[in-house]
Amino acid sequence: MEYPISLDTALSIVGSLKVKTMKEKSNAHNEDERKELDDKIRMYLQEERILYGTDEYNRMSVMDKVVNYYSPLIKQLNGFT
């Protein structure tokens, strides 16, 4: 299956969200909020591993998530929508 973005672009989007979440964590004051942000960071790390991995079905699943969820989210965060 072909996607409208490349693997490099998908990795860049996931990496950008991971860095954004790390910055949010450094500014978080509540312990529950820090734990939630830690979980998000772990999720982004796992998705990066999947994108680098060899399992085509897992990679396609993450690519689908990047195209349909993360890409519009990044556009919104950067003020393009």
Steps between C-alpha positions, in 0.01 A plus 500: 500500500631843408470795735499870410806554721840336512640296786741786579210743529309262728806463723539877509137549604519240777833646615355852508210387715742315731716812546190716560383256768846500663487880522151482652629250755781732608240771567250268675453550872248228578631144549197348326556725199867398489403131504252553216765683296751219572248254356465714186878520461526120527224466239683730256826309558322172429348643183845615384634148559211355301563739211868396496407133538451221250137404569314649205153471659602683817675768294189546284288536814723775640523670158120503487491662846757760394314587178151512649564628853846642562541692175182708549598546866844637404340732243260628766778550756704695245203716399447365148130423551 
